[in-house]
Amino acid sequence: ANLGDAYIFKSQLPEAAACYRRALFLVDSLGLPSSENITLYLGLATIYLQLYDFNTSLKYYQQTEKYFSQMTVGMQAYYLNNYGNYYYYAKDYEASLRKFVALKSLLEKHHMQDNFDMFICKVNLADVYLNLNRLDSTAHYLDEVEPFASRTNDALITYYCNTIRIGLAVKRGN
């Protein structure tokens, strides 16, 4: 699994998938608990999403979902964010919204309102709301995220906020 992660970081997706599949085989062959598959399923779901193979990606997200209660809070957040991204890229914005709202609720439940995961969640919510033409909600979440992006000098979040602001302006005819 770690080798698969390394291949993902190098954008060598076929090699990463082969490592995860080999690890799944080993978990099964060694009779390890099926909960050992959580990160493997999630890794494969992410790989297939990057390849725009939505059917295979969905299969692995659904496999992962069976173990949601066994995941750490951090892993649950990672899972919900990635699953929300799956639906976003599949252009199912209502389903994407449900995953990001679930992520926001999870983070709030664990008093994680002022961390990076929450601000990524909120900028994703802003983008989904933009695609659903719920422009006031888009603006609301941007207003919450932009001070964080400025305070932390996070160029990626700032860029994402700016592109959403442009989309918002266009949709408002400005």
PDB file of C-alpha atoms in Angstrom:
ATOM      1  CA  ALA A   1       0.000   0.000   0.000  1.00  0.00           C
ATOM      2  CA  ASN A   2       2.824   2.419   0.833  1.00  0.00           C
ATOM      3  CA  LEU A   3       4.489   1.630  -2.469  1.00  0.00           C
ATOM      4  CA  GLY A   4       1.148   2.319  -4.194  1.00  0.00           C
ATOM      5  CA  ASP A   5       0.983   5.682  -2.426  1.00  0.00           C
ATOM      6  CA  ALA A   6       4.484   6.499  -3.654  1.00  0.00           C
ATOM      7  CA  TYR A   7       3.491   5.677  -7.225  1.00  0.00           C
ATOM      8  CA  ILE A   8       0.441   7.938  -6.918  1.00  0.00           C
ATOM      9  CA  PHE A   9       2.671  10.827  -5.838  1.00  0.00           C
ATOM     10  CA  LYS A  10       4.758  10.217  -8.963  1.00  0.00           C
ATOM     11  CA  SER A  11       1.579  10.065 -11.129  1.00  0.00           C
ATOM     12  CA  GLN A  12       2.351   6.474 -12.065  1.00  0.00           C
ATOM     13  CA  LEU A  13      -1.226   5.292 -11.730  1.00  0.00           C
ATOM     14  CA  PRO A  14      -0.970   1.836 -13.364  1.00  0.00           C
ATOM     15  CA  GLU A  15       1.886   0.909 -11.022  1.00  0.00           C
ATOM     16  CA  ALA A  16      -0.038   2.295  -8.038  1.00  0.00           C
ATOM     17  CA  ALA A  17      -3.135   0.275  -8.952  1.00  0.00           C
ATOM     18  CA  ALA A  18      -1.031  -2.874  -9.328  1.00  0.00           C
ATOM     19  CA  CYS A  19       0.397  -2.373  -5.830  1.00  0.00           C
ATOM     20  CA  TYR A  20      -3.037  -1.851  -4.279  1.00  0.00           C
ATOM     21  CA  ARG A  21      -4.441  -4.888  -6.080  1.00  0.00           C
ATOM     22  CA  ARG A  22      -1.498  -6.988  -4.905  1.00  0.00           C
ATOM     23  CA  ALA A  23      -2.090  -5.781  -1.353  1.00  0.00           C
ATOM     24  CA  LEU A  24      -5.792  -6.752  -1.632  1.00  0.00           C
ATOM     25  CA  PHE A  25      -4.698 -10.210  -2.754  1.00  0.00           C
ATOM     26  CA  LEU A  26      -2.332 -10.492   0.210  1.00  0.00           C
ATOM     27  CA  VAL A  27      -4.981  -9.400   2.724  1.00  0.00           C
ATOM     28  CA  ASP A  28      -7.258 -12.116   1.364  1.00  0.00           C
ATOM     29  CA  SER A  29      -4.557 -14.796   1.074  1.00  0.00           C
ATOM     30  CA  LEU A  30      -3.261 -14.206   4.586  1.00  0.00           C
ATOM     31  CA  GLY A  31      -6.755 -14.250   6.057  1.00  0.00           C
ATOM     32  CA  LEU A  32      -6.379 -10.750   7.491  1.00  0.00           C
ATOM     33  CA  PRO A  33      -9.498  -8.872   8.604  1.00  0.00           C
ATOM     34  CA  SER A  34     -11.321  -7.291   5.679  1.00  0.00           C
ATOM     35  CA  SER A  35     -11.049  -3.931   7.460  1.00  0.00           C
ATOM     36  CA  GLU A  36      -7.418  -3.967   6.296  1.00  0.00           C
ATOM     37  CA  ASN A  37      -8.809  -3.206   2.838  1.00  0.00           C
ATOM     38  CA  ILE A  38     -10.100   0.268   3.772  1.00  0.00           C
ATOM     39  CA  THR A  39      -7.106   2.261   2.557  1.00  0.00           C
ATOM     40  CA  LEU A  40      -6.655  -0.057  -0.409  1.00  0.00           C
ATOM     41  CA  TYR A  41     -10.212   0.453  -1.629  1.00  0.00           C
ATOM     42  CA  LEU A  42      -9.904   4.184  -1.083  1.00  0.00           C
ATOM     43  CA  GLY A  43      -6.616   4.285  -2.977  1.00  0.00           C
ATOM     44  CA  LEU A  44      -8.116   2.395  -5.915  1.00  0.00           C
ATOM     45  CA  ALA A  45     -11.200   4.621  -5.912  1.00  0.00           C
ATOM     46  CA  THR A  46      -8.947   7.674  -6.108  1.00  0.00           C
ATOM     47  CA  ILE A  47      -6.852   6.203  -8.928  1.00  0.00           C
ATOM     48  CA  TYR A  48      -9.878   5.310 -11.026  1.00  0.00           C
ATOM     49  CA  LEU A  49     -11.365   8.749 -10.410  1.00  0.00           C
ATOM     50  CA  GLN A  50      -8.158  10.327 -11.740  1.00  0.00           C
ATOM     51  CA  LEU A  51      -8.543   8.107 -14.809  1.00  0.00           C
ATOM     52  CA  TYR A  52     -12.186   9.213 -15.184  1.00  0.00           C
ATOM     53  CA  ASP A  53     -13.307   5.579 -14.877  1.00  0.00           C
ATOM     54  CA  PHE A  54     -16.363   6.520 -12.856  1.00  0.00           C
ATOM     55  CA  ASN A  55     -17.903   3.037 -12.686  1.00  0.00           C
ATOM     56  CA  THR A  56     -14.820   1.398 -11.204  1.00  0.00           C
ATOM     57  CA  SER A  57     -14.168   4.354  -8.941  1.00  0.00           C
ATOM     58  CA  LEU A  58     -17.727   4.205  -7.588  1.00  0.00           C
ATOM     59  CA  LYS A  59     -17.356   0.474  -6.939  1.00  0.00           C
ATOM     60  CA  TYR A  60     -14.354   1.118  -4.695  1.00  0.00           C
ATOM     61  CA  TYR A  61     -15.954   4.092  -2.910  1.00  0.00           C
ATOM     62  CA  GLN A  62     -18.930   1.855  -2.138  1.00  0.00           C
ATOM     63  CA  GLN A  63     -16.610  -0.886  -0.865  1.00  0.00           C
ATOM     64  CA  THR A  64     -14.912   1.669   1.370  1.00  0.00           C
ATOM     65  CA  GLU A  65     -18.226   2.949   2.722  1.00  0.00           C
ATOM     66  CA  LYS A  66     -18.892  -0.412   4.417  1.00  0.00           C
ATOM     67  CA  TYR A  67     -16.039   0.348   6.827  1.00  0.00           C
ATOM     68  CA  PHE A  68     -16.841   3.984   7.535  1.00  0.00           C
ATOM     69  CA  SER A  69     -17.478   3.428  11.246  1.00  0.00           C
ATOM     70  CA  GLN A  70     -14.099   1.694  11.612  1.00  0.00           C
ATOM     71  CA  MET A  71     -12.143   4.621  10.166  1.00  0.00           C
ATOM     72  CA  THR A  72     -10.411   7.309  12.182  1.00  0.00           C
ATOM     73  CA  VAL A  73     -11.975  10.768  11.981  1.00  0.00           C
ATOM     74  CA  GLY A  74      -9.138  11.892   9.704  1.00  0.00           C
ATOM     75  CA  MET A  75      -9.733   8.954   7.362  1.00  0.00           C
ATOM     76  CA  GLN A  76     -13.495   9.601   7.410  1.00  0.00           C
ATOM     77  CA  ALA A  77     -12.852  13.215   6.408  1.00  0.00           C
ATOM     78  CA  TYR A  78     -10.489  12.159   3.626  1.00  0.00           C
ATOM     79  CA  TYR A  79     -13.022   9.614   2.387  1.00  0.00           C
ATOM     80  CA  LEU A  80     -15.975  12.044   2.394  1.00  0.00           C
ATOM     81  CA  ASN A  81     -13.941  14.737   0.627  1.00  0.00           C
ATOM     82  CA  ASN A  82     -12.769  12.342  -2.074  1.00  0.00           C
ATOM     83  CA  TYR A  83     -16.229  10.827  -2.480  1.00  0.00           C
ATOM     84  CA  GLY A  84     -17.655  14.339  -2.825  1.00  0.00           C
ATOM     85  CA  ASN A  85     -15.046  15.010  -5.500  1.00  0.00           C
ATOM     86  CA  TYR A  86     -16.098  11.809  -7.271  1.00  0.00           C
ATOM     87  CA  TYR A  87     -19.664  13.073  -7.609  1.00  0.00           C
ATOM     88  CA  TYR A  88     -18.430  16.541  -8.560  1.00  0.00           C
ATOM     89  CA  TYR A  89     -16.358  15.212 -11.454  1.00  0.00           C
ATOM     90  CA  ALA A  90     -19.242  12.935 -12.463  1.00  0.00           C
ATOM     91  CA  LYS A  91     -21.326  16.162 -12.569  1.00  0.00           C
ATOM     92  CA  ASP A  92     -23.803  14.839  -9.989  1.00  0.00           C
ATOM     93  CA  TYR A  93     -23.748  18.044  -7.961  1.00  0.00           C
ATOM     94  CA  GLU A  94     -26.627  17.106  -5.640  1.00  0.00           C
ATOM     95  CA  ALA A  95     -24.820  13.909  -4.552  1.00  0.00           C
ATOM     96  CA  SER A  96     -21.567  15.863  -4.266  1.00  0.00           C
ATOM     97  CA  LEU A  97     -23.333  18.388  -2.051  1.00  0.00           C
ATOM     98  CA  ARG A  98     -24.569  15.604   0.256  1.00  0.00           C
ATOM     99  CA  LYS A  99     -21.019  14.266   0.733  1.00  0.00           C
ATOM    100  CA  PHE A 100     -19.561  17.705   1.435  1.00  0.00           C
ATOM    101  CA  VAL A 101     -22.387  18.545   3.858  1.00  0.00           C
ATOM    102  CA  ALA A 102     -21.704  15.217   5.608  1.00  0.00           C
ATOM    103  CA  LEU A 103     -18.008  16.160   5.775  1.00  0.00           C
ATOM    104  CA  LYS A 104     -18.850  19.558   7.260  1.00  0.00           C
ATOM    105  CA  SER A 105     -21.082  17.916   9.882  1.00  0.00           C
ATOM    106  CA  LEU A 106     -18.373  15.381  10.746  1.00  0.00           C
ATOM    107  CA  LEU A 107     -15.774  18.101  11.221  1.00  0.00           C
ATOM    108  CA  GLU A 108     -18.138  20.206  13.332  1.00  0.00           C
ATOM    109  CA  LYS A 109     -19.037  17.192  15.467  1.00  0.00           C
ATOM    110  CA  HIS A 110     -15.339  16.747  16.254  1.00  0.00           C
ATOM    111  CA  HIS A 111     -14.731  20.474  16.868  1.00  0.00           C
ATOM    112  CA  MET A 112     -12.582  20.876  13.773  1.00  0.00           C
ATOM    113  CA  GLN A 113     -14.167  24.090  12.481  1.00  0.00           C
ATOM    114  CA  ASP A 114     -10.928  26.026  12.120  1.00  0.00           C
ATOM    115  CA  ASN A 115      -8.654  23.597  10.332  1.00  0.00           C
ATOM    116  CA  PHE A 116      -7.510  23.043   6.772  1.00  0.00           C
ATOM    117  CA  ASP A 117     -10.003  20.211   6.139  1.00  0.00           C
ATOM    118  CA  MET A 118     -12.937  22.468   7.009  1.00  0.00           C
ATOM    119  CA  PHE A 119     -11.776  25.227   4.686  1.00  0.00           C
ATOM    120  CA  ILE A 120     -11.245  22.748   1.843  1.00  0.00           C
ATOM    121  CA  CYS A 121     -14.758  21.476   2.559  1.00  0.00           C
ATOM    122  CA  LYS A 122     -16.171  25.009   2.452  1.00  0.00           C
ATOM    123  CA  VAL A 123     -14.453  25.960  -0.782  1.00  0.00           C
ATOM    124  CA  ASN A 124     -15.755  22.717  -2.294  1.00  0.00           C
ATOM    125  CA  LEU A 125     -19.235  23.608  -1.049  1.00  0.00           C
ATOM    126  CA  ALA A 126     -18.900  27.045  -2.680  1.00  0.00           C
ATOM    127  CA  ASP A 127     -17.990  25.400  -5.982  1.00  0.00           C
ATOM    128  CA  VAL A 128     -20.848  22.891  -5.811  1.00  0.00           C
ATOM    129  CA  TYR A 129     -23.339  25.625  -4.931  1.00  0.00           C
ATOM    130  CA  LEU A 130     -22.062  27.621  -7.905  1.00  0.00           C
ATOM    131  CA  ASN A 131     -22.779  24.657 -10.165  1.00  0.00           C
ATOM    132  CA  LEU A 132     -26.247  24.337  -8.634  1.00  0.00           C
ATOM    133  CA  ASN A 133     -26.887  28.074  -9.222  1.00  0.00           C
ATOM    134  CA  ARG A 134     -27.296  28.698  -5.504  1.00  0.00           C
ATOM    135  CA  LEU A 135     -25.279  31.865  -5.711  1.00  0.00           C
ATOM    136  CA  ASP A 136     -25.959  33.259  -2.230  1.00  0.00           C
ATOM    137  CA  SER A 137     -24.623  30.025  -0.703  1.00  0.00           C
ATOM    138  CA  THR A 138     -21.597  30.234  -2.991  1.00  0.00           C
ATOM    139  CA  ALA A 139     -20.837  33.760  -1.772  1.00  0.00           C
ATOM    140  CA  HIS A 140     -21.411  32.768   1.866  1.00  0.00           C
ATOM    141  CA  TYR A 141     -18.820  30.003   1.773  1.00  0.00           C
ATOM    142  CA  LEU A 142     -16.317  32.104  -0.151  1.00  0.00           C
ATOM    143  CA  ASP A 143     -16.674  34.803   2.513  1.00  0.00           C
ATOM    144  CA  GLU A 144     -15.781  32.184   5.143  1.00  0.00           C
ATOM    145  CA  VAL A 145     -12.830  30.696   3.242  1.00  0.00           C
ATOM    146  CA  GLU A 146     -11.073  33.772   1.843  1.00  0.00           C
ATOM    147  CA  PRO A 147      -9.854  35.111   5.227  1.00  0.00           C
ATOM    148  CA  PHE A 148      -8.307  31.692   5.946  1.00  0.00           C
ATOM    149  CA  ALA A 149      -6.606  31.630   2.535  1.00  0.00           C
ATOM    150  CA  SER A 150      -5.256  35.129   3.130  1.00  0.00           C
ATOM    151  CA  ARG A 151      -4.149  34.411   6.706  1.00  0.00           C
ATOM    152  CA  THR A 152      -2.303  31.223   5.714  1.00  0.00           C
ATOM    153  CA  ASN A 153      -1.023  32.516   2.351  1.00  0.00           C
ATOM    154  CA  ASP A 154      -2.378  29.345   0.746  1.00  0.00           C
ATOM    155  CA  ALA A 155      -1.953  29.953  -2.965  1.00  0.00           C
ATOM    156  CA  LEU A 156      -4.019  26.945  -4.044  1.00  0.00           C
ATOM    157  CA  ILE A 157      -7.073  27.853  -1.970  1.00  0.00           C
ATOM    158  CA  THR A 158      -6.721  31.511  -3.033  1.00  0.00           C
ATOM    159  CA  TYR A 159      -6.654  30.449  -6.696  1.00  0.00           C
ATOM    160  CA  TYR A 160      -9.682  28.193  -6.176  1.00  0.00           C
ATOM    161  CA  CYS A 161     -11.585  31.006  -4.424  1.00  0.00           C
ATOM    162  CA  ASN A 162     -10.705  33.454  -7.194  1.00  0.00           C
ATOM    163  CA  THR A 163     -11.933  31.112  -9.941  1.00  0.00           C
ATOM    164  CA  ILE A 164     -15.196  30.569  -8.055  1.00  0.00           C
ATOM    165  CA  ARG A 165     -15.550  34.346  -7.591  1.00  0.00           C
ATOM    166  CA  ILE A 166     -15.141  34.767 -11.350  1.00  0.00           C
ATOM    167  CA  GLY A 167     -17.811  32.117 -11.962  1.00  0.00           C
ATOM    168  CA  LEU A 168     -20.069  33.845  -9.463  1.00  0.00           C
ATOM    169  CA  ALA A 169     -19.580  37.220 -11.175  1.00  0.00           C
ATOM    170  CA  VAL A 170     -20.316  35.707 -14.595  1.00  0.00           C
ATOM    171  CA  LYS A 171     -23.488  34.022 -13.354  1.00  0.00           C
ATOM    172  CA  ARG A 172     -24.603  37.318 -11.824  1.00  0.00           C
ATOM    173  CA  GLY A 173     -23.965  39.104 -15.124  1.00  0.00           C
ATOM    174  CA  ASN A 174     -21.082  41.137 -13.742  1.00  0.00           C
TER     175      ASN A 174
END
